[in-house]
Structures are given as structure tokens and as C-alpha cells.
Amino acid sequence: MRSINQTAVKIFSLGLVAIIVAACGGAPEGDLEKLKAKRDSLKGVRTELDDRILALEREIAEKDSTTEDKLVTGIEIGKDTFRHFFEVYGNVQSDKSATIYAENSGVLKSIDVKEGQSVKKGQRLVTQDVELIDRNMAEVKTQLDLAETLYEKQKRLWDQNIGSEVQCLEAKNRKESLENSLATLREQRQKSSVVAPFDGVVDKVFPKVGELVGMSAPIVRLVNIDELYVNADVSERYMGDIAKGDSVLVIVNRKDTIKSAITRVGDYINQANRSFEIRVDIAEKVAVLRPNSLVVLKVNDYTEEGAIVIPSSVIMQDGSGKDYVFTLQTDEHNDLVARKTPIQTGPSHLGKTVVNQGVSEGDELIDKGSRKVRDGDKVKKTTV
């Protein structure tokens, strides 16, 4: 019985194809409107052919006792929070990461720390030779003692109207000038010891003892890895989609994930690459993170609460490019069948898609087996 009905389907199909070919034969090649009319006519014939073939297949399935229902799995549609993320590379930075230079030129007398050593703010790092400064200070102090004595005597004479005011002022000016010179030398001596400007770890010591150091050569690189943040350049197209406080996932070495948020969104568009800058603070301490490390930021640019979200894998497209899914429904005989259900989709991310129209919460979709069924096919639900 089944083979006879299948033969009838084939004969009917061949007959319709012959009609279509005959209809195509007489169209004038240059008449555009007639060609379009023929095309629309053929489309109608094709649709009718598909419908009649499908009807015959359903009739065959109903009468053929050997036909088995197709096995499928179902998933119930529910509402969920949908989040979309985009990825961008970011550079780890620290406001407390500095290369330190000496303020005065001099020979390096001692290095008071080692690489890798933790130091506190104000702790001495290196010391310069201050012998020359000490000699200059001794000389200036001697001159200052004499200047003070001369000024005091000149002032006493002037108070008694002896001598001239100019002599008194010159003595005073000499004394004050030497006092300023001595204060400058003392400050220079104090700055001969380079100290840590903040708590951190000595990452690198550049010079060696005995070398001449100064403002042009680095002495120590000091790093604090407890207060890190990430700067990233984001495409201009996302301006307005993200804001301060939006959630961000920081991916370190493609495996460690840190949850954070945007702490600053830049207001300037870089003309060179059409991007703006964002900053993401890192609250957690990750052992492998260092200043200038490269990380991946997953930035949340779209969130929808209570959305209908389905697996993207169950969504198919018809010949006209419209999306549809197969849902599990019962027919008039109370049999479980697959129904082709057109849908309107929204954004997608990580294998999940938002459905704006077509299905509702509580509907059941065909998951496994959806590619093997057609509209109206009887199916049997399985858990495998």
C-alpha cells in the first residue's frame, strides 16, 4: 500500500513539472512584464505542488501502519535575563607604578634595597656620596659665622649713629645670602637619599654603586600591584550603549575571570582610531596581573529583564529568510505533532537568542530532531 501511494506522489509531481515546463515555453524573451507574470505563476504552482505533496505524505503516514513517529526532545520556554557582551582588549595599569630618578647629580654611595623587596613610603632606597656637599656646607657655615659677627657689630655702630646705613645693609645682605646658601646645601644633602614615594615592591635597580647618577638616568622602578585598573579603547559605535557602573568581566590569561564594573567613560573621541577610553578598577588581587598586562574585557552593552530566550541552535530560516522554530502541539486526534512557528528574533549572544514575537512562556520547542521534522509530522518526545 505504501509503495503504491509513493508512486502516485511521484507521478503527480512529474505531471506538475511537465505543466510548469510547458508554461515556461511560450514567454517572449524581451517582454519583462510577461516574464514577471510567468515567474509569479510558477511560484504559485510550486507552492501548490508542495502543499499537495505534503497532504499526500500525511495521508500515507495515516494509512501506513509501519510508519514510526519521529523521536524528538522538547524544551519549555521560560523568561530569563538576557545580557549581551562585546569584547575588547585592555591594558593593566597602576597609578602607583613609577621609575624614580635622583634630584641631584652625584656618585652612588650605597643601594639600600634589593630587587623584589617590599618597601614602605619614605623608606630609603639609595644614598649618594655627600662628601662634597659636607665640605661646601662647612665652608659656608664658617663664612656665615663671620658675616653674622660683622653684621652685629655694624648694627651696633649704626644704632649709635656711627658709620653709614649702607654698610649696615651690606652686612645684613651678606649674612642673609649665606644663610640661604646653607639652607640650599642642607636641602641638597637631604635629597641625596632617594626615598620611596609610596608603598610598593622594588622591581628594578638600574645603577651600580660608584656610578654617577642624576636627573637623566633612572635609579629604581617601584611598583604597587595592590591598586590596579584597566584602560581600554572602545569603538565609537558603542558610545551611548555603555555607561559608568555597567558590569564587566575581566578575563586574565583566557581562564581567570574577575567581575568588575566600568568606573569611568571617556568624553573624548580619538580621531586616529575613532575610539573612546574606559576605565575598569580591579578589586580582586590576581597573582599573575602586573602593570602593562594585556587582558580581555567583556563589556555588558545590552540587558533585557524577563525576556523570552531560546537556544540559537533551534532557530531555522525558510527560503525567504524568515526565522521559524518547531513547537510541540497536539492535533485534532490528540496526537503530538511538530508545528512550524514563525518568530521574530532580537539580539543573540553565546548561543542564546531573544524572541520578540511568535512564542510565549510555557510553549515547548523541539530541540533535538528539529532538523528532521516537517510541519504536521507526528512525533514522540524522548528525554535522550
Coordinates of C-alpha atoms in Angstrom, one line a residue:
M1 CA 0.0 0.0 0.0
R2 CA 2.8 2.4 0.9
S3 CA 4.8 1.8 -2.3
I4 CA 1.6 2.4 -4.4
N5 CA 0.9 5.7 -2.7
Q6 CA 4.5 6.9 -3.1
T7 CA 4.4 6.1 -6.8
A8 CA 1.2 8.2 -7.1
V9 CA 3.0 11.1 -5.4
K10 CA 5.9 10.8 -7.9
I11 CA 3.5 10.6 -10.9
F12 CA 1.6 13.6 -9.7
S13 CA 4.9 15.6 -9.2
L14 CA 6.1 14.7 -12.6
G15 CA 2.8 15.8 -14.1
L16 CA 3.0 19.2 -12.4
V17 CA 6.6 19.6 -13.5
A18 CA 5.5 19.0 -17.1
I19 CA 2.9 21.6 -16.8
I20 CA 5.4 24.1 -15.4
V21 CA 7.8 23.4 -18.3
A22 CA 5.0 23.8 -20.8
A23 CA 4.0 27.1 -19.2
C24 CA 7.6 28.4 -19.5
G25 CA 8.0 27.7 -23.1
G26 CA 5.9 30.5 -24.6
A27 CA 7.2 33.5 -22.7
P28 CA 8.6 36.2 -25.1
E29 CA 12.1 36.7 -24.1
G30 CA 12.1 40.5 -24.2
D31 CA 8.8 41.2 -22.5
L32 CA 9.7 41.9 -18.9
E33 CA 6.2 42.2 -17.6
K34 CA 5.1 38.9 -19.1
L35 CA 8.3 37.3 -17.7
K36 CA 7.4 38.5 -14.2
A37 CA 3.9 37.3 -14.6
K38 CA 5.1 33.8 -15.6
R39 CA 7.5 33.8 -12.7
D40 CA 4.7 34.6 -10.2
S41 CA 2.6 31.9 -11.8
L42 CA 5.3 29.4 -11.4
K43 CA 5.8 30.3 -7.8
G44 CA 2.1 29.7 -7.2
V45 CA 2.3 26.3 -8.9
R46 CA 5.3 25.4 -6.8
T47 CA 3.5 26.3 -3.6
E48 CA 0.5 24.3 -4.7
L49 CA 2.8 21.4 -5.5
D50 CA 4.5 21.5 -2.1
D51 CA 1.1 21.6 -0.4
R52 CA -0.3 18.7 -2.3
I53 CA 2.8 16.6 -1.8
L54 CA 2.7 17.3 2.0
A55 CA -1.0 16.4 2.1
L56 CA -0.3 13.1 0.3
E57 CA 2.6 12.3 2.7
R58 CA 0.3 12.9 5.7
E59 CA -2.3 10.6 4.1
I60 CA 0.3 8.0 3.5
A61 CA 1.5 8.3 7.1
E62 CA -2.0 7.9 8.5
K63 CA -2.7 4.8 6.4
D64 CA 0.7 3.2 6.7
S65 CA 0.8 1.2 9.9
T66 CA 4.6 0.6 9.5
T67 CA 5.3 4.4 9.9
E68 CA 7.0 5.2 13.2
D69 CA 6.7 8.6 14.9
K70 CA 9.9 10.6 14.8
L71 CA 11.7 10.9 18.1
V72 CA 12.4 14.5 19.4
T73 CA 13.3 16.2 22.6
G74 CA 11.5 19.2 23.9
I75 CA 12.5 22.3 26.0
E76 CA 10.0 24.5 27.7
I77 CA 10.2 28.2 27.0
G78 CA 10.7 30.5 30.1
K79 CA 11.6 34.0 30.8
D80 CA 15.2 35.0 31.8
T81 CA 17.5 38.0 32.0
F82 CA 19.4 38.3 28.7
R83 CA 22.8 40.1 28.6
H84 CA 24.9 40.9 25.6
F85 CA 28.6 41.5 25.9
F86 CA 31.3 42.6 23.5
E87 CA 35.0 42.0 23.8
V88 CA 37.8 44.5 23.8
Y89 CA 41.5 44.3 24.8
G90 CA 42.6 46.3 27.8
N91 CA 46.0 47.3 29.4
V92 CA 46.5 46.9 33.1
Q93 CA 47.9 50.0 34.8
S94 CA 48.6 51.4 38.2
D95 CA 48.8 54.9 39.4
K96 CA 51.5 53.7 41.8
S97 CA 54.0 52.5 39.3
A98 CA 56.9 54.8 38.8
T99 CA 60.5 55.0 37.7
I100 CA 62.4 57.1 40.2
Y101 CA 65.3 59.4 39.4
A102 CA 67.7 61.3 41.7
E103 CA 67.0 65.0 42.1
N104 CA 70.7 65.9 42.3
S105 CA 73.8 64.6 40.5
G106 CA 76.3 62.6 42.5
V107 CA 78.2 59.4 42.9
L108 CA 76.1 56.5 44.2
K109 CA 77.4 55.5 47.6
S110 CA 75.0 52.7 48.6
I111 CA 72.0 50.7 47.4
D112 CA 69.8 50.2 50.5
V113 CA 67.2 47.8 48.9
K114 CA 67.1 44.7 46.8
E115 CA 65.0 43.8 43.7
G116 CA 61.8 42.2 44.8
Q117 CA 61.9 43.8 48.3
S118 CA 58.7 45.4 49.6
V119 CA 59.2 48.9 50.9
K120 CA 57.1 51.5 52.8
K121 CA 56.6 55.1 51.8
G122 CA 59.5 57.2 53.0
Q123 CA 61.9 54.3 53.2
R124 CA 65.4 55.0 51.8
L125 CA 66.2 53.3 48.5
V126 CA 69.7 54.5 47.6
T127 CA 72.2 57.0 49.0
Q128 CA 74.6 59.4 47.1
D129 CA 78.0 60.5 48.2
V130 CA 77.6 63.7 50.2
E131 CA 81.3 64.5 51.0
L132 CA 81.4 67.4 48.6
I133 CA 78.2 68.8 49.9
D134 CA 79.5 68.5 53.5
R135 CA 82.7 70.4 52.6
N136 CA 80.7 73.2 51.0
M137 CA 78.4 73.3 54.0
A138 CA 81.4 73.7 56.3
E139 CA 82.8 76.4 54.2
V140 CA 79.6 78.4 54.0
K141 CA 79.0 77.9 57.8
T142 CA 82.4 79.5 58.5
Q143 CA 81.6 82.4 56.2
L144 CA 78.2 82.7 57.8
D145 CA 79.7 82.9 61.3
L146 CA 81.9 85.8 60.2
A147 CA 79.1 87.5 58.4
E148 CA 76.9 87.3 61.5
T149 CA 79.6 88.8 63.7
L150 CA 80.3 91.7 61.2
Y151 CA 76.6 92.4 60.9
E152 CA 76.1 92.6 64.7
K153 CA 79.0 95.0 65.1
Q154 CA 77.9 97.1 62.1
K155 CA 74.3 97.2 63.5
R156 CA 75.5 98.4 66.9
L157 CA 77.6 101.2 65.3
W158 CA 74.6 102.2 63.2
D159 CA 72.4 102.3 66.3
Q160 CA 74.8 104.8 67.7
N161 CA 74.7 106.8 64.5
I162 CA 78.3 105.7 63.7
G163 CA 79.1 104.7 60.2
S164 CA 76.7 104.6 57.3
E165 CA 73.4 102.8 56.7
V166 CA 74.7 101.3 53.5
Q167 CA 77.5 99.5 55.4
C168 CA 74.9 98.0 57.8
L169 CA 72.6 96.9 54.9
E170 CA 75.5 95.3 53.1
A171 CA 76.5 93.3 56.2
K172 CA 72.9 92.2 56.6
N173 CA 72.6 91.2 53.0
R174 CA 75.8 89.2 53.2
K175 CA 74.6 87.3 56.3
E176 CA 71.2 86.5 54.8
S177 CA 72.7 85.4 51.5
L178 CA 75.0 82.9 53.3
E179 CA 72.0 81.7 55.4
N180 CA 70.1 80.9 52.1
S181 CA 73.1 79.1 50.6
L182 CA 73.5 77.0 53.8
A183 CA 69.8 76.1 53.7
T184 CA 70.1 75.1 50.0
L185 CA 73.1 72.9 50.7
R186 CA 71.2 71.2 53.6
E187 CA 68.3 70.5 51.3
Q188 CA 70.6 69.1 48.7
R189 CA 72.2 66.8 51.3
Q190 CA 68.8 65.6 52.4
K191 CA 67.8 64.8 48.8
S192 CA 71.0 62.8 48.4
S193 CA 69.0 59.9 49.9
V194 CA 66.3 58.7 47.4
V195 CA 63.2 57.5 49.3
A196 CA 60.1 55.6 48.2
P197 CA 57.2 57.9 47.3
F198 CA 54.6 55.2 48.1
D199 CA 54.4 51.6 49.4
G200 CA 55.4 49.1 46.8
V201 CA 57.8 46.5 45.5
V202 CA 61.3 47.3 44.1
D203 CA 61.0 45.8 40.6
K204 CA 64.4 47.0 39.2
V205 CA 67.5 48.7 40.5
F206 CA 69.3 50.3 37.5
P207 CA 72.7 51.7 38.6
K208 CA 75.6 50.2 40.5
V209 CA 77.5 51.5 43.5
G210 CA 80.1 54.0 42.4
E211 CA 78.3 55.2 39.2
L212 CA 77.4 58.8 38.7
V213 CA 73.6 59.3 38.9
G214 CA 71.4 62.3 38.2
M215 CA 68.2 63.5 36.8
S216 CA 68.7 61.9 33.4
A217 CA 69.2 58.3 34.5
P218 CA 66.7 56.1 36.3
I219 CA 67.6 54.7 39.7
V220 CA 64.7 52.4 40.8
R221 CA 61.5 51.2 39.3
L222 CA 58.9 50.9 42.1
V223 CA 55.5 49.1 41.6
N224 CA 52.4 48.7 43.7
I225 CA 50.2 45.9 42.4
D226 CA 47.5 46.3 45.1
E227 CA 45.7 49.1 43.3
L228 CA 45.4 48.1 39.6
Y229 CA 42.9 49.2 36.9
V230 CA 42.4 48.5 33.2
N231 CA 42.3 51.1 30.4
A232 CA 40.7 50.1 27.1
D233 CA 39.9 51.8 23.8
V234 CA 36.3 51.1 22.8
S235 CA 34.9 51.7 19.3
E236 CA 32.9 54.9 18.8
R237 CA 29.8 52.8 17.8
Y238 CA 29.3 51.8 21.5
M239 CA 29.2 55.4 22.7
G240 CA 25.8 55.7 24.4
D241 CA 25.4 52.0 24.8
I242 CA 27.6 51.8 27.9
A243 CA 27.9 53.9 31.0
K244 CA 29.6 54.1 34.4
G245 CA 28.5 51.2 36.5
D246 CA 27.9 48.7 33.7
S247 CA 29.2 45.3 34.5
V248 CA 32.4 44.0 33.0
L249 CA 34.1 40.6 33.1
V250 CA 38.0 40.8 33.1
I251 CA 39.5 37.7 31.5
V252 CA 43.1 37.1 32.6
N253 CA 45.1 34.6 30.5
R254 CA 41.9 33.4 28.9
K255 CA 41.0 31.5 32.1
D256 CA 40.7 33.6 35.3
T257 CA 37.6 35.8 35.4
I258 CA 37.2 38.9 37.6
K259 CA 33.8 40.6 38.0
S260 CA 34.0 44.3 37.9
A261 CA 32.3 47.4 36.5
I262 CA 33.1 50.5 34.4
T263 CA 34.3 53.3 36.7
R264 CA 34.9 55.9 34.0
V265 CA 33.8 56.6 30.4
G266 CA 35.9 59.0 28.5
D267 CA 34.3 62.0 26.8
Y268 CA 37.0 62.3 24.0
I269 CA 36.9 60.5 20.7
N270 CA 40.4 59.7 19.4
Q271 CA 40.5 60.8 15.7
A272 CA 43.2 58.3 14.8
N273 CA 41.1 55.1 15.6
R274 CA 37.6 56.5 16.3
S275 CA 37.5 55.2 19.9
F276 CA 37.0 56.4 23.4
E277 CA 38.6 55.3 26.6
I278 CA 37.0 53.4 29.5
R279 CA 38.5 52.5 32.9
V280 CA 37.7 49.4 35.0
D281 CA 39.1 49.1 38.5
I282 CA 40.3 45.6 39.7
A283 CA 39.2 45.0 43.2
E284 CA 40.4 41.4 43.4
K285 CA 44.1 40.5 43.7
V286 CA 45.3 38.1 40.9
A287 CA 48.8 36.9 41.3
V288 CA 49.6 37.0 37.5
L289 CA 48.4 40.6 37.0
R290 CA 51.1 43.2 36.6
P291 CA 51.1 46.7 35.1
N292 CA 51.1 46.6 31.3
S293 CA 49.5 43.1 31.3
L294 CA 47.1 42.5 28.4
V295 CA 43.6 41.3 29.4
V296 CA 40.2 40.8 27.7
L297 CA 37.2 42.9 28.8
K298 CA 33.7 41.5 28.2
V299 CA 31.6 44.7 28.5
N300 CA 27.8 44.4 29.1
D301 CA 26.2 46.7 26.5
Y302 CA 22.7 45.4 26.5
T303 CA 20.4 43.9 29.2
E304 CA 16.8 42.8 29.0
E305 CA 14.9 41.6 32.0
G306 CA 12.2 39.0 31.7
A307 CA 13.0 38.2 28.1
I308 CA 11.9 35.1 26.1
V309 CA 15.3 33.4 25.5
I310 CA 15.7 30.3 23.4
P311 CA 18.8 28.3 22.2
S312 CA 20.0 29.8 18.9
S313 CA 20.5 26.2 17.5
V314 CA 16.8 25.6 17.3
I315 CA 16.1 28.6 15.0
M316 CA 15.9 27.9 11.3
Q317 CA 15.2 30.0 8.2
D318 CA 12.9 29.4 5.3
G319 CA 13.5 30.2 1.7
S320 CA 12.6 33.9 2.1
G321 CA 15.0 34.3 5.0
K322 CA 12.3 34.4 7.8
D323 CA 13.0 32.7 11.1
Y324 CA 11.0 29.9 12.5
V325 CA 11.1 27.1 15.1
F326 CA 9.2 23.9 15.6
T327 CA 6.9 23.7 18.6
L328 CA 5.3 20.6 20.1
Q329 CA 1.5 20.7 19.8
T330 CA -1.4 18.3 19.7
D331 CA -3.6 17.9 16.6
E332 CA -7.4 17.2 16.3
H333 CA -6.7 13.5 17.1
N334 CA -4.8 14.5 20.3
D335 CA -1.6 13.3 18.7
L336 CA 1.7 15.1 19.4
V337 CA 2.9 16.8 16.2
A338 CA 5.6 19.3 15.1
R339 CA 4.3 22.7 14.2
K340 CA 6.3 25.3 12.2
T341 CA 6.1 28.5 14.1
P342 CA 7.3 31.8 12.6
I343 CA 9.2 34.1 15.1
Q344 CA 10.7 37.5 15.3
T345 CA 14.1 37.5 16.9
G346 CA 16.1 40.0 18.8
P347 CA 19.8 40.1 19.8
S348 CA 21.9 36.9 20.2
H349 CA 24.9 36.1 22.4
L350 CA 26.7 32.9 23.4
G351 CA 24.2 30.6 21.8
K352 CA 21.1 32.3 23.2
T353 CA 18.6 34.5 21.2
V354 CA 15.8 36.8 22.4
V355 CA 12.4 36.1 20.7
N356 CA 10.3 39.2 20.4
Q357 CA 7.2 37.6 18.8
G358 CA 5.9 34.2 17.9
V359 CA 6.2 32.0 21.0
S360 CA 5.3 32.6 24.6
E361 CA 6.4 31.5 28.1
G362 CA 5.3 27.9 28.6
D363 CA 5.4 26.8 25.0
E364 CA 7.5 23.8 24.2
L365 CA 10.1 23.8 21.5
I366 CA 11.6 20.9 19.6
D367 CA 15.3 20.7 20.3
K368 CA 17.0 17.5 19.2
G369 CA 15.4 16.3 16.0
S370 CA 14.1 19.7 14.8
R371 CA 16.1 19.4 11.6
K372 CA 14.4 16.1 10.7
V373 CA 10.7 17.0 11.1
R374 CA 8.3 18.9 8.9
D375 CA 5.2 20.8 9.7
G376 CA 2.5 18.4 10.9
D377 CA 4.7 15.4 11.4
K378 CA 3.7 13.1 14.2
V379 CA 6.5 13.0 16.8
K380 CA 7.3 11.2 20.0
K381 CA 9.0 13.0 22.8
T382 CA 12.0 11.4 24.4
T383 CA 14.5 12.5 27.1
V384 CA 17.6 11.2 25.2

